[in-house]
CSV table of C-alpha atoms in Angstrom, one decimal:
chain,number,residue,atom,x,y,z
A,1,MET,CA,-0.1,0.3,0.1
A,2,ARG,CA,1.3,3.4,-0.8
A,3,TYR,CA,0.8,6.9,0.8
A,4,SER,CA,2.0,9.4,-2.2
A,5,PHE,CA,0.0,12.1,-0.1
A,6,LEU,CA,3.0,11.8,2.4
A,7,PRO,CA,6.3,13.1,2.2
A,8,ALA,CA,9.0,10.5,2.1
A,9,ARG,CA,10.1,10.9,5.9
A,10,ASP,CA,6.6,10.3,7.2
A,11,ARG,CA,5.9,7.4,4.9
A,12,PHE,CA,9.0,6.0,6.3
A,13,ALA,CA,7.7,6.6,9.7
A,14,LEU,CA,4.4,5.3,8.8
A,15,ARG,CA,5.8,1.9,7.5
A,16,ARG,CA,7.9,1.6,10.6
A,17,SER,CA,5.3,2.4,12.8
A,18,ARG,CA,2.9,-0.1,11.0
A,19,VAL,CA,5.7,-3.0,11.4
A,20,ARG,CA,5.9,-2.1,15.1
A,21,GLU,CA,1.9,-2.7,15.4
A,22,GLY,CA,2.1,-6.1,13.4
A,23,TYR,CA,1.0,-4.6,10.0
A,24,ALA,CA,4.1,-6.6,8.6
A,25,THR,CA,2.6,-9.9,10.0
A,26,GLY,CA,-0.5,-10.3,8.5
A,27,ARG,CA,-2.7,-8.6,11.3
A,28,GLN,CA,-5.4,-6.0,10.2
A,29,PRO,CA,-3.9,-2.6,10.1
A,30,VAL,CA,-5.0,0.0,11.9
A,31,ASN,CA,-6.2,3.5,10.6
A,32,THR,CA,-3.7,6.0,10.2
A,33,LEU,CA,-4.4,10.0,11.1
A,34,MET,CA,-3.7,12.5,8.4
A,35,ASP,CA,-0.1,13.2,9.4
A,36,GLY,CA,0.7,9.6,9.4
A,37,SER,CA,1.0,9.1,13.0
A,38,LEU,CA,-1.1,6.2,14.8
A,39,PRO,CA,-4.0,7.4,16.6
A,40,GLU,CA,-4.5,6.5,20.8
A,41,ARG,CA,-5.7,2.9,21.2
A,42,GLY,CA,-7.5,1.0,24.0
A,43,SER,CA,-10.1,-1.3,24.5
A,44,GLY,CA,-13.0,0.0,21.8
A,45,ARG,CA,-15.4,-2.9,22.8
A,46,SER,CA,-19.2,-2.1,23.5
A,47,GLY,CA,-21.4,-4.5,25.0
A,48,PRO,CA,-24.6,-4.3,26.8
A,49,GLY,CA,-23.0,-3.5,30.3
A,50,SER,CA,-21.2,-0.9,28.4
A,51,ARG,CA,-24.3,0.8,26.9
A,52,ALA,CA,-26.0,0.7,30.2
A,53,LEU,CA,-23.3,2.8,31.4
A,54,LEU,CA,-23.5,5.4,28.7
A,55,ILE,CA,-27.3,5.3,29.4
A,56,LEU,CA,-26.4,5.7,33.2
A,57,LEU,CA,-24.3,8.7,32.7
A,58,ILE,CA,-26.5,10.4,30.3
A,59,GLY,CA,-29.5,9.8,32.9
A,60,VAL,CA,-27.1,11.7,35.7
A,61,CYS,CA,-26.6,14.4,33.3
A,62,ALA,CA,-30.1,15.2,32.3
A,63,LEU,CA,-30.9,14.8,36.4
A,64,TYR,CA,-28.5,17.6,37.1
A,65,SER,CA,-29.6,19.9,34.4
A,66,MET,CA,-33.4,19.3,35.1
A,67,PHE,CA,-34.5,22.6,37.7
A,68,PRO,CA,-36.3,25.7,37.3
A,69,ILE,CA,-35.0,28.7,35.7
A,70,SER,CA,-33.8,31.1,37.8
A,71,ASN,CA,-31.1,33.2,36.5
A,72,GLY,CA,-31.4,37.1,36.3
A,73,ASN,CA,-31.2,37.8,32.5
A,74,PHE,CA,-32.9,34.3,31.2
A,75,PHE,CA,-36.0,36.8,30.5
A,76,TRP,CA,-33.8,39.5,28.5
A,77,HIS,CA,-33.0,36.8,26.1
A,78,ILE,CA,-36.4,35.9,25.7
A,79,ARG,CA,-37.8,39.1,25.0
A,80,ASN,CA,-35.0,39.7,22.3
A,81,GLY,CA,-35.9,36.3,20.8
A,82,GLU,CA,-39.7,37.0,20.6
A,83,ASP,CA,-39.0,40.8,19.2
A,84,ILE,CA,-36.5,38.9,16.5
A,85,VAL,CA,-39.4,36.4,15.5
A,86,GLN,CA,-42.2,38.7,15.6
A,87,SER,CA,-40.5,41.7,13.7
A,88,LEU,CA,-38.2,39.0,11.4
A,89,HIS,CA,-35.9,42.0,12.1
A,90,ILE,CA,-32.4,41.5,14.2
A,91,ARG,CA,-31.7,45.5,15.6
A,92,THR,CA,-28.2,46.6,15.5
A,93,THR,CA,-28.9,49.8,17.6
A,94,ASP,CA,-30.6,49.6,21.2
A,95,PRO,CA,-34.5,50.5,21.9
A,96,PHE,CA,-34.8,49.2,25.5
A,97,THR,CA,-32.6,51.6,27.5
A,98,LEU,CA,-33.1,55.2,28.5
A,99,THR,CA,-29.1,55.6,28.8
A,100,ARG,CA,-28.0,53.9,25.3
A,101,GLN,CA,-31.1,54.1,23.1
A,102,GLY,CA,-30.1,54.4,19.7
A,103,CYS,CA,-26.4,53.4,20.1
A,104,GLU,CA,-24.7,50.3,18.7
A,105,TRP,CA,-25.8,46.9,19.8
A,106,LEU,CA,-23.5,44.0,19.2
A,107,GLN,CA,-26.1,40.9,18.8
A,108,ALA,CA,-23.7,38.5,20.0
A,109,GLU,CA,-26.3,35.8,21.0
A,110,TRP,CA,-29.2,36.5,18.5
A,111,LEU,CA,-29.6,32.9,17.0
A,112,ALA,CA,-29.5,31.3,20.7
A,113,GLU,CA,-32.2,33.9,22.1
A,114,VAL,CA,-34.2,32.6,18.9
A,115,LEU,CA,-33.9,29.1,19.9
A,116,LEU,CA,-34.6,29.7,23.8
A,117,TYR,CA,-37.5,32.2,22.8
A,118,LEU,CA,-39.3,28.9,20.5
A,119,PRO,CA,-39.7,26.6,23.2
A,120,TRP,CA,-40.7,29.0,25.6
A,121,SER,CA,-43.7,30.2,23.3
A,122,LEU,CA,-44.5,26.4,22.9
A,123,ALA,CA,-44.4,25.3,26.4
A,124,GLY,CA,-43.2,27.9,28.7
A,125,GLY,CA,-40.2,27.2,30.9
A,126,ALA,CA,-40.6,23.4,30.9
A,127,GLY,CA,-39.8,23.8,27.0
A,128,VAL,CA,-36.7,25.8,27.7
A,129,VAL,CA,-35.6,23.1,30.5
A,130,ILE,CA,-36.2,20.3,28.3
A,131,LEU,CA,-34.1,22.0,25.4
A,132,LYS,CA,-31.3,22.6,27.8
A,133,MET,CA,-31.4,19.2,29.1
A,134,ALA,CA,-31.3,18.0,25.2
A,135,VAL,CA,-28.3,20.5,24.4
A,136,ILE,CA,-26.3,19.4,27.2
A,137,CYS,CA,-26.8,15.6,27.3
A,138,THR,CA,-26.0,16.0,23.1
A,139,THR,CA,-22.9,17.5,24.2
A,140,VAL,CA,-21.8,14.6,26.7
A,141,LEU,CA,-22.9,12.3,23.9
A,142,LEU,CA,-20.5,14.2,21.3
A,143,CYS,CA,-17.3,14.0,23.2
A,144,LEU,CA,-18.0,10.6,24.2
A,145,ARG,CA,-18.0,9.7,20.8
A,146,ALA,CA,-14.7,11.7,20.5
A,147,ALA,CA,-13.0,9.6,22.7
A,148,ARG,CA,-14.6,6.4,21.6
A,149,ALA,CA,-13.4,7.6,18.2
A,150,ARG,CA,-9.5,7.6,19.5
A,151,GLY,CA,-9.8,4.1,20.8
A,152,ALA,CA,-11.2,5.0,24.5
A,153,SER,CA,-13.4,2.2,26.0
A,154,PRO,CA,-16.4,3.1,27.4
A,155,GLU,CA,-15.4,2.5,30.9
A,156,ALA,CA,-13.1,4.9,30.8
A,157,ALA,CA,-14.7,7.2,28.8
A,158,VAL,CA,-17.5,7.6,31.6
A,159,LEU,CA,-15.1,7.5,34.6
A,160,VAL,CA,-13.4,11.0,33.2
A,161,ALA,CA,-16.7,12.1,32.7
A,162,VAL,CA,-17.9,11.6,35.9
A,163,VAL,CA,-14.8,13.5,37.1
A,164,ALA,CA,-14.4,16.2,34.7
A,165,LEU,CA,-18.3,17.3,34.9
A,166,SER,CA,-18.1,17.7,38.8
A,167,VAL,CA,-16.7,20.8,37.9
A,168,ALA,CA,-19.0,22.0,34.9
A,169,HIS,CA,-22.5,21.1,36.0
A,170,GLY,CA,-23.1,24.2,37.8
A,171,ARG,CA,-22.9,25.9,34.6
A,172,TRP,CA,-25.8,24.0,33.3
A,173,ILE,CA,-28.3,26.8,33.1
A,174,ALA,CA,-30.6,28.5,30.5
A,175,ARG,CA,-28.5,31.0,28.9
A,176,PRO,CA,-26.9,31.2,25.7
A,177,HIS,CA,-23.9,29.9,26.3
A,178,ILE,CA,-25.0,26.0,26.5
A,179,PHE,CA,-24.7,26.2,22.7
A,180,THR,CA,-21.0,27.1,22.7
A,181,ASP,CA,-20.6,23.8,24.8
A,182,LEU,CA,-22.7,22.3,21.9
A,183,PHE,CA,-20.4,23.4,19.3
A,184,PHE,CA,-17.1,22.8,21.4
A,185,ALA,CA,-17.5,19.6,21.5
A,186,LEU,CA,-18.9,18.9,17.7
A,187,TYR,CA,-15.6,20.5,17.0
A,188,LEU,CA,-14.0,17.9,19.1
A,189,VAL,CA,-15.8,15.3,17.1
A,190,VAL,CA,-15.1,16.9,13.5
A,191,LEU,CA,-11.3,17.8,14.1
A,192,GLY,CA,-10.5,14.1,15.8
A,193,ARG,CA,-11.7,12.3,12.4
A,194,SER,CA,-9.2,10.4,10.5
A,195,GLY,CA,-8.9,10.6,6.7
A,196,ARG,CA,-9.5,14.1,6.8
A,197,ARG,CA,-9.6,16.6,3.6
A,198,LEU,CA,-9.1,20.2,3.2
A,199,SER,CA,-12.6,20.2,1.0
A,200,ARG,CA,-14.4,18.5,3.1
A,201,ASP,CA,-13.4,20.1,6.2
A,202,LEU,CA,-14.6,23.7,4.4
A,203,ALA,CA,-17.9,22.1,3.4
A,204,LEU,CA,-18.2,21.1,7.5
A,205,ILE,CA,-16.5,23.7,9.3
A,206,LEU,CA,-17.2,26.8,7.7
A,207,PRO,CA,-20.8,26.5,7.9
A,208,LEU,CA,-20.6,25.4,11.7
A,209,GLN,CA,-18.3,28.5,12.5
A,210,VAL,CA,-21.0,30.8,10.6
A,211,LEU,CA,-23.6,29.3,13.1
A,212,TRP,CA,-21.7,29.5,16.0
A,213,VAL,CA,-20.5,33.1,15.8
A,214,ASN,CA,-24.4,33.8,15.7
A,215,LEU,CA,-25.4,31.8,18.6
A,216,HIS,CA,-22.8,33.0,21.5
A,217,ALA,CA,-19.6,35.5,21.5
A,218,GLY,CA,-17.9,31.7,22.6
A,219,PHE,CA,-17.3,31.1,18.9
A,220,THR,CA,-13.3,32.2,19.4
A,221,MET,CA,-13.2,28.9,21.2
A,222,GLY,CA,-14.0,27.1,17.5
A,223,LEU,CA,-10.7,29.0,16.4
A,224,PHE,CA,-8.9,28.1,19.3
A,225,LEU,CA,-9.4,24.3,18.4
A,226,LEU,CA,-8.7,25.2,15.2
A,227,GLY,CA,-5.5,26.6,15.9
A,228,LEU,CA,-4.3,23.8,18.2
A,229,ASP,CA,-5.3,21.6,15.0
A,230,VAL,CA,-2.4,23.4,13.2
A,231,LEU,CA,0.7,22.4,15.9
A,232,ASP,CA,0.8,18.9,15.1
A,233,PRO,CA,1.8,19.5,11.6
A,234,LEU,CA,4.1,22.4,12.2
A,235,PHE,CA,6.3,20.7,14.9
A,236,SER,CA,6.3,17.4,12.5
A,237,ARG,CA,7.2,19.3,9.4
A,238,ALA,CA,4.0,17.8,7.4
A,239,TRP,CA,4.1,21.2,5.4
A,240,ARG,CA,1.0,19.9,3.3
A,241,LEU,CA,-0.8,19.2,5.7
A,242,LEU,CA,0.4,22.4,7.8
A,243,ARG,CA,-1.2,24.3,4.8
A,244,ASP,CA,-4.6,22.9,4.5
A,245,ARG,CA,-5.3,23.0,8.1
A,246,ALA,CA,-3.7,27.0,8.2
A,247,LEU,CA,-6.2,27.7,5.3
A,248,LEU,CA,-8.9,26.5,7.5
A,249,LEU,CA,-8.3,28.4,10.1
A,250,LEU,CA,-7.9,31.6,8.1
A,251,ALA,CA,-11.3,30.6,6.0
A,252,SER,CA,-13.1,30.3,9.5
A,253,ILE,CA,-11.6,33.7,11.1
A,254,ALA,CA,-13.1,34.9,7.5
A,255,VAL,CA,-16.6,33.8,7.9
A,256,CYS,CA,-16.7,35.5,11.6
A,257,GLY,CA,-18.0,38.5,9.6
A,258,VAL,CA,-21.1,36.6,8.7
A,259,HIS,CA,-23.1,38.5,11.2
A,260,PRO,CA,-25.6,41.1,11.7
A,261,ASN,CA,-23.1,43.6,13.1
A,262,GLY,CA,-20.2,42.2,10.9
A,263,TYR,CA,-16.6,41.4,12.2
A,264,GLY,CA,-18.2,43.1,15.6
A,265,SER,CA,-18.6,39.8,16.3
A,266,ILE,CA,-15.0,39.5,17.1
A,267,ARG,CA,-15.0,42.8,18.6
A,268,TYR,CA,-17.4,41.6,21.2
A,269,THR,CA,-14.8,39.3,23.3
A,270,THR,CA,-11.7,41.5,23.0
A,271,SER,CA,-13.6,44.7,23.9
A,272,PHE,CA,-15.1,42.8,27.1
A,273,LEU,CA,-11.3,41.5,28.1
A,274,HIS,CA,-10.4,45.2,28.1
A,275,GLN,CA,-13.0,46.1,30.5
A,276,GLY,CA,-11.8,45.0,33.9
A,277,LEU,CA,-14.9,47.0,35.6
A,278,PHE,CA,-17.2,44.7,33.9
A,279,ARG,CA,-15.0,41.1,34.9
A,280,GLU,CA,-14.6,42.4,38.4
A,281,SER,CA,-18.5,43.0,38.6
A,282,ILE,CA,-19.7,39.7,37.0
A,283,ARG,CA,-19.2,36.5,39.1
A,284,GLU,CA,-19.0,34.1,36.1
A,285,TRP,CA,-15.3,35.8,35.3
A,286,TRP,CA,-14.0,35.5,38.9
A,287,SER,CA,-11.3,33.0,39.9
A,288,PRO,CA,-12.7,30.0,41.8
A,289,PHE,CA,-10.2,30.7,44.3
A,290,ASP,CA,-11.3,34.2,44.6
A,291,PRO,CA,-12.5,34.6,48.2
A,292,ARG,CA,-15.8,36.7,46.8
A,293,PHE,CA,-16.9,33.0,45.0
A,294,GLN,CA,-18.2,31.4,48.3
A,295,PRO,CA,-18.0,33.9,50.9
A,296,GLY,CA,-17.3,32.5,54.4
A,297,HIS,CA,-15.4,29.7,53.0
A,298,PRO,CA,-11.5,29.6,52.5
A,299,PHE,CA,-12.0,27.5,49.4
A,300,SER,CA,-15.1,27.5,47.2
A,301,ARG,CA,-16.5,23.8,46.8
A,302,THR,CA,-15.8,24.7,42.6
A,303,ALA,CA,-11.8,25.4,43.5
A,304,LEU,CA,-11.9,21.9,45.8
A,305,ALA,CA,-13.7,19.9,42.9
A,306,PHE,CA,-11.1,22.3,40.5
A,307,ILE,CA,-7.9,21.0,42.4
A,308,LEU,CA,-9.6,17.3,42.6
A,309,VAL,CA,-10.1,17.4,38.7
A,310,CYS,CA,-6.4,18.6,37.9
A,311,VAL,CA,-4.8,16.1,40.3
A,312,ALA,CA,-6.8,13.6,38.3
A,313,LEU,CA,-5.6,14.8,35.0
A,314,VAL,CA,-1.9,14.8,36.3
A,315,LEU,CA,-2.2,11.6,37.1
A,316,ALA,CA,-3.7,10.3,33.9
A,317,LEU,CA,-1.1,11.8,32.2
A,318,VAL,CA,1.8,10.8,34.3
A,319,PHE,CA,0.8,7.0,34.6
A,320,ALA,CA,-0.7,6.8,30.7
A,321,ARG,CA,2.3,4.9,28.7
A,322,LYS,CA,0.9,6.8,25.5
A,323,ARG,CA,2.4,9.8,24.6
A,324,LEU,CA,-0.3,12.8,24.3
A,325,LYS,CA,-0.2,14.9,21.1
A,326,LEU,CA,1.5,18.4,21.4
A,327,SER,CA,-2.2,20.0,20.5
A,328,ARG,CA,-3.8,18.4,23.1
A,329,CYS,CA,-1.0,19.6,25.9
A,330,VAL,CA,-1.1,22.6,25.0
A,331,GLY,CA,-4.7,23.0,24.8
A,332,LEU,CA,-5.1,21.4,28.1
A,333,ALA,CA,-3.0,23.7,29.7
A,334,ALA,CA,-4.4,26.6,28.3
A,335,LEU,CA,-7.8,25.6,29.5
A,336,VAL,CA,-6.4,24.9,33.3
A,337,ALA,CA,-4.9,28.3,33.2
A,338,ALA,CA,-8.1,30.1,31.6
A,339,SER,CA,-10.0,28.0,34.3
A,340,SER,CA,-8.0,29.2,37.3
A,341,PHE,CA,-8.7,32.9,36.1
A,342,ALA,CA,-12.6,32.4,35.5
A,343,ALA,CA,-14.8,29.9,36.5
A,344,ARG,CA,-16.6,30.2,33.2
A,345,ASN,CA,-14.3,27.9,31.4
A,346,LEU,CA,-14.4,25.0,33.9
A,347,GLU,CA,-17.5,23.4,31.3
A,348,LEU,CA,-14.9,23.6,28.1
A,349,LEU,CA,-11.9,22.0,30.1
A,350,ALA,CA,-14.2,19.4,31.4
A,351,LEU,CA,-15.6,18.7,27.3
A,352,ALA,CA,-11.9,18.8,26.6
A,353,MET,CA,-10.9,16.0,29.2
A,354,ILE,CA,-13.5,14.0,28.0
A,355,ALA,CA,-12.6,13.6,24.5
A,356,TRP,CA,-8.8,13.6,25.0
A,357,ILE,CA,-7.9,11.9,28.1
A,358,PRO,CA,-9.9,8.3,28.1
A,359,PRO,CA,-8.0,7.0,24.9
A,360,LEU,CA,-4.7,7.0,27.2
A,361,LEU,CA,-6.2,5.5,30.2
A,362,PRO,CA,-5.3,1.5,31.0
A,363,ARG,CA,-8.2,-0.9,31.6
A,364,VAL,CA,-11.0,0.5,33.8
A,365,ARG,CA,-13.2,-1.6,35.9
A,366,ALA,CA,-16.9,-0.9,35.1
A,367,TRP,CA,-18.0,-1.0,38.8
A,368,VAL,CA,-15.6,2.3,39.1
A,369,PRO,CA,-17.6,4.5,37.4
A,370,SER,CA,-20.7,2.9,38.2
A,371,LEU,CA,-20.2,3.5,41.6
A,372,LEU,CA,-19.8,6.5,40.8
A,373,LEU,CA,-22.5,7.4,39.0
A,374,LEU,CA,-24.5,6.2,41.6
A,375,LEU,CA,-23.4,8.2,44.1
A,376,ALA,CA,-23.8,11.2,41.8
A,377,ALA,CA,-27.1,9.8,41.1
A,378,LEU,CA,-28.2,9.6,45.0
A,379,VAL,CA,-27.2,13.1,46.0
A,380,VAL,CA,-29.9,14.6,44.1
A,381,PRO,CA,-32.7,13.3,46.6
A,382,LEU,CA,-30.8,13.1,49.5
A,383,HIS,CA,-29.3,16.2,49.2
A,384,GLY,CA,-30.7,18.5,46.0
A,385,ILE,CA,-28.8,19.2,43.0
A,386,PRO,CA,-25.4,20.9,44.1
A,387,ARG,CA,-24.9,24.8,42.7
A,388,GLU,CA,-21.6,26.8,42.9
A,389,PHE,CA,-23.0,29.4,45.3
A,390,GLY,CA,-26.3,29.0,47.4
A,391,PRO,CA,-28.2,26.4,48.7
A,392,PRO,CA,-28.7,23.0,46.2
A,393,ARG,CA,-31.6,23.5,44.1
A,394,SER,CA,-34.7,21.2,43.9
A,395,PRO,CA,-35.1,19.0,40.6
A,396,GLY,CA,-38.1,20.3,38.3
A,397,LEU,CA,-39.0,22.2,35.1
A,398,GLY,CA,-40.5,25.4,34.7
A,399,VAL,CA,-39.6,29.1,36.2
A,400,GLN,CA,-38.9,29.9,39.7
A,401,TRP,CA,-41.1,32.8,39.8
A,402,ASP,CA,-40.2,33.9,43.1
A,403,VAL,CA,-37.1,35.2,42.3
A,404,TYR,CA,-38.6,37.9,39.7
A,405,PRO,CA,-40.6,41.1,40.1
A,406,VAL,CA,-44.0,39.6,38.8
A,407,GLY,CA,-46.0,41.8,41.3
A,408,LEU,CA,-44.2,45.2,40.3
A,409,ALA,CA,-43.9,44.6,36.7
A,410,ASP,CA,-48.2,44.1,37.2
A,411,PHE,CA,-48.5,47.3,38.9
A,412,LEU,CA,-46.5,49.1,36.3
A,413,GLU,CA,-48.7,47.8,33.6
A,414,ARG,CA,-52.0,48.3,35.7
A,415,ASN,CA,-51.2,51.9,36.5
A,416,ASP,CA,-49.7,52.7,33.2
A,417,VAL,CA,-46.5,54.3,35.2
A,418,THR,CA,-44.0,55.9,32.7
A,419,GLY,CA,-40.8,57.9,33.8
A,420,ASN,CA,-37.0,58.4,33.4
A,421,VAL,CA,-36.1,55.0,35.3
A,422,PHE,CA,-33.3,53.8,37.4
A,423,ASN,CA,-33.4,50.4,38.3
A,424,SER,CA,-31.3,47.7,39.8
A,425,ASN,CA,-29.8,45.2,37.4
A,426,GLU,CA,-31.4,41.8,39.1
A,427,ILE,CA,-34.8,43.0,37.9
A,428,ALA,CA,-34.2,44.5,34.5
A,429,GLY,CA,-34.4,41.3,32.4
A,430,TYR,CA,-38.1,40.4,33.3
A,431,LEU,CA,-38.8,44.3,33.4
A,432,GLU,CA,-37.8,44.4,29.7
A,433,TYR,CA,-39.6,41.0,29.1
A,434,ARG,CA,-42.7,42.1,30.1
A,435,LEU,CA,-42.7,46.1,29.4
A,436,GLY,CA,-40.2,46.4,26.5
A,437,GLU,CA,-40.1,49.9,24.7
A,438,SER,CA,-42.9,51.2,26.9
A,439,LEU,CA,-40.8,52.0,29.9
A,440,PRO,CA,-36.9,52.5,29.2
A,441,LEU,CA,-34.5,51.2,31.6
A,442,PHE,CA,-31.5,52.6,32.9
A,443,MET,CA,-29.3,49.3,32.7
A,444,ASP,CA,-30.1,46.0,31.8
A,445,GLY,CA,-27.6,42.8,31.4
A,446,ARG,CA,-26.1,43.4,28.0
A,447,CYS,CA,-22.8,44.8,29.5
A,448,LEU,CA,-20.9,45.7,26.5
A,449,LEU,CA,-23.5,47.7,25.4
A,450,TYR,CA,-22.4,50.2,28.4
A,451,PRO,CA,-19.1,52.3,28.6
A,452,GLU,CA,-17.4,51.6,32.0
A,453,ASP,CA,-18.0,55.0,33.2
A,454,LEU,CA,-21.7,54.6,32.8
A,455,PHE,CA,-20.8,51.3,34.9
A,456,ALA,CA,-19.2,53.1,37.4
A,457,GLU,CA,-22.1,55.5,37.9
A,458,TYR,CA,-24.8,52.7,38.1
A,459,LEU,CA,-22.6,50.8,40.8
A,460,VAL,CA,-22.4,53.9,42.7
A,461,LEU,CA,-26.1,54.1,42.7
A,462,ALA,CA,-27.0,50.7,42.8
A,463,THR,CA,-24.3,49.2,45.5
A,464,ALA,CA,-24.7,52.4,47.8
A,465,PRO,CA,-21.2,51.6,49.3
A,466,ASP,CA,-20.3,53.4,52.8
A,467,SER,CA,-17.4,55.0,50.8
A,468,ILE,CA,-19.6,57.0,48.2
A,469,PRO,CA,-21.2,60.0,50.0
A,470,ALA,CA,-25.0,60.5,49.3
A,471,PRO,CA,-24.7,64.2,47.6
A,472,LEU,CA,-22.8,62.1,44.9
A,473,GLN,CA,-25.5,59.9,44.3
A,474,VAL,CA,-28.1,62.8,44.2
A,475,ARG,CA,-26.1,64.7,41.6
A,476,LEU,CA,-26.0,61.5,39.4
A,477,LEU,CA,-30.2,60.9,39.6
A,478,ASP,CA,-30.4,64.5,38.7
A,479,GLU,CA,-28.0,64.5,35.9
A,480,TRP,CA,-30.0,61.7,34.5
A,481,ASP,CA,-33.3,63.2,35.4
A,482,ILE,CA,-34.3,60.2,37.3
A,483,ASN,CA,-37.8,60.5,38.7
A,484,LEU,CA,-38.8,56.8,39.3
A,485,ILE,CA,-36.1,54.0,41.1
A,486,LEU,CA,-37.1,50.6,40.9
A,487,THR,CA,-34.7,48.4,42.8
A,488,ASP,CA,-34.7,44.7,44.5
A,489,TRP,CA,-35.4,44.7,47.9
A,490,PRO,CA,-32.0,46.0,49.4
A,491,ASP,CA,-29.7,44.2,51.7
A,492,ALA,CA,-28.7,45.0,55.3
A,493,ARG,CA,-26.4,48.0,54.1
A,494,GLY,CA,-29.2,49.5,52.1
């Protein structure tokens, strides 16, 4: 068999590898990757017990993602999805606020908001929770498929999944970022295929990248994975393969402009990273080791789980007798570093571990992941669904209405209240869902719509720290001509 598409040096290395694997002795040859390297090998057999283990894992994932909606920004996303579906128009200037009306609005998540609104319009909160469960379970299945395609046994894949998802499930909330998880897992499958060709990659990856760009600002993680894909042929000097993968990366960057805001979609992420005040005020961007992450504890539950996952990752790499590709070493190191700085990256680290680590592991006894899954399943009826911060959640569908200002919105609608509003951010999403443009608010959850100096003024008015003199707050209210204040119930400092 000839491999004329490979350079002579790689053809020689491939023949030597195949001889070592038994090709010359008449055994069935193994598949090779495009760069001539051999894929990781493991016990890829799957029997009834293995399928039962996989089903149990997906059942546990569904259970841990089945809880009522309670996040503050959810209703803002539903409002925008409803607006797009009913008007068949994607606005790129803001119509909903007093402070930024008519200013440029980067619609980073418009397609995800439409996808969230559609089940909401059919079945309310239960429909959205079911959609979230389906997306999360599909994401985990894709990562398992990526691991199995690389030769991992089902037992090893499930074991790594149970460990890795212990740091990810806290982020399984009904928001557009779940679609970034889905596409990240899909890229792990697509980029792990053997026998790839540039024409097929372009036909598959470019439409996926366009969809991802319009679903969520996390589409940059697709470019991250495509960048990692360039490293292996670069360091193995497989120049033709390097050219193809570099062209795929450049083409994927080019199609990021297929968006209502054009290449503003790329500017969204870079702008956020340069605005420290927003990062310091948004919890998901805090390090899991930040004392604020779980007040009153030296380490948050998330930080402890992250440490355990990192220890398990290091042990897997140390004791595995197979060499992990350079691209995956770099990818895991980058995701560990990103997760230590911002907890929102933990879910992506977990997905990469499920796809890349199981093929390196030796034989795993089925009872080990089975026991872990049973213990995880028992936690929910005995304790509730753990979360990153606060008391555990109770399983269920629908919406946790008591965290939203339903009565306030009823009062404003019933009395046709108008005015220049100052509002606390926590209640903005639901008020915009109910009132829309009829009562423009001071600020909502679309952080990059607002300059940092405006956000600083909001914090002065909303948080009322002791160091801020009251006359300053009165002056800011006068400058904005505020005559109506809507806020959630103040805490002890209020």
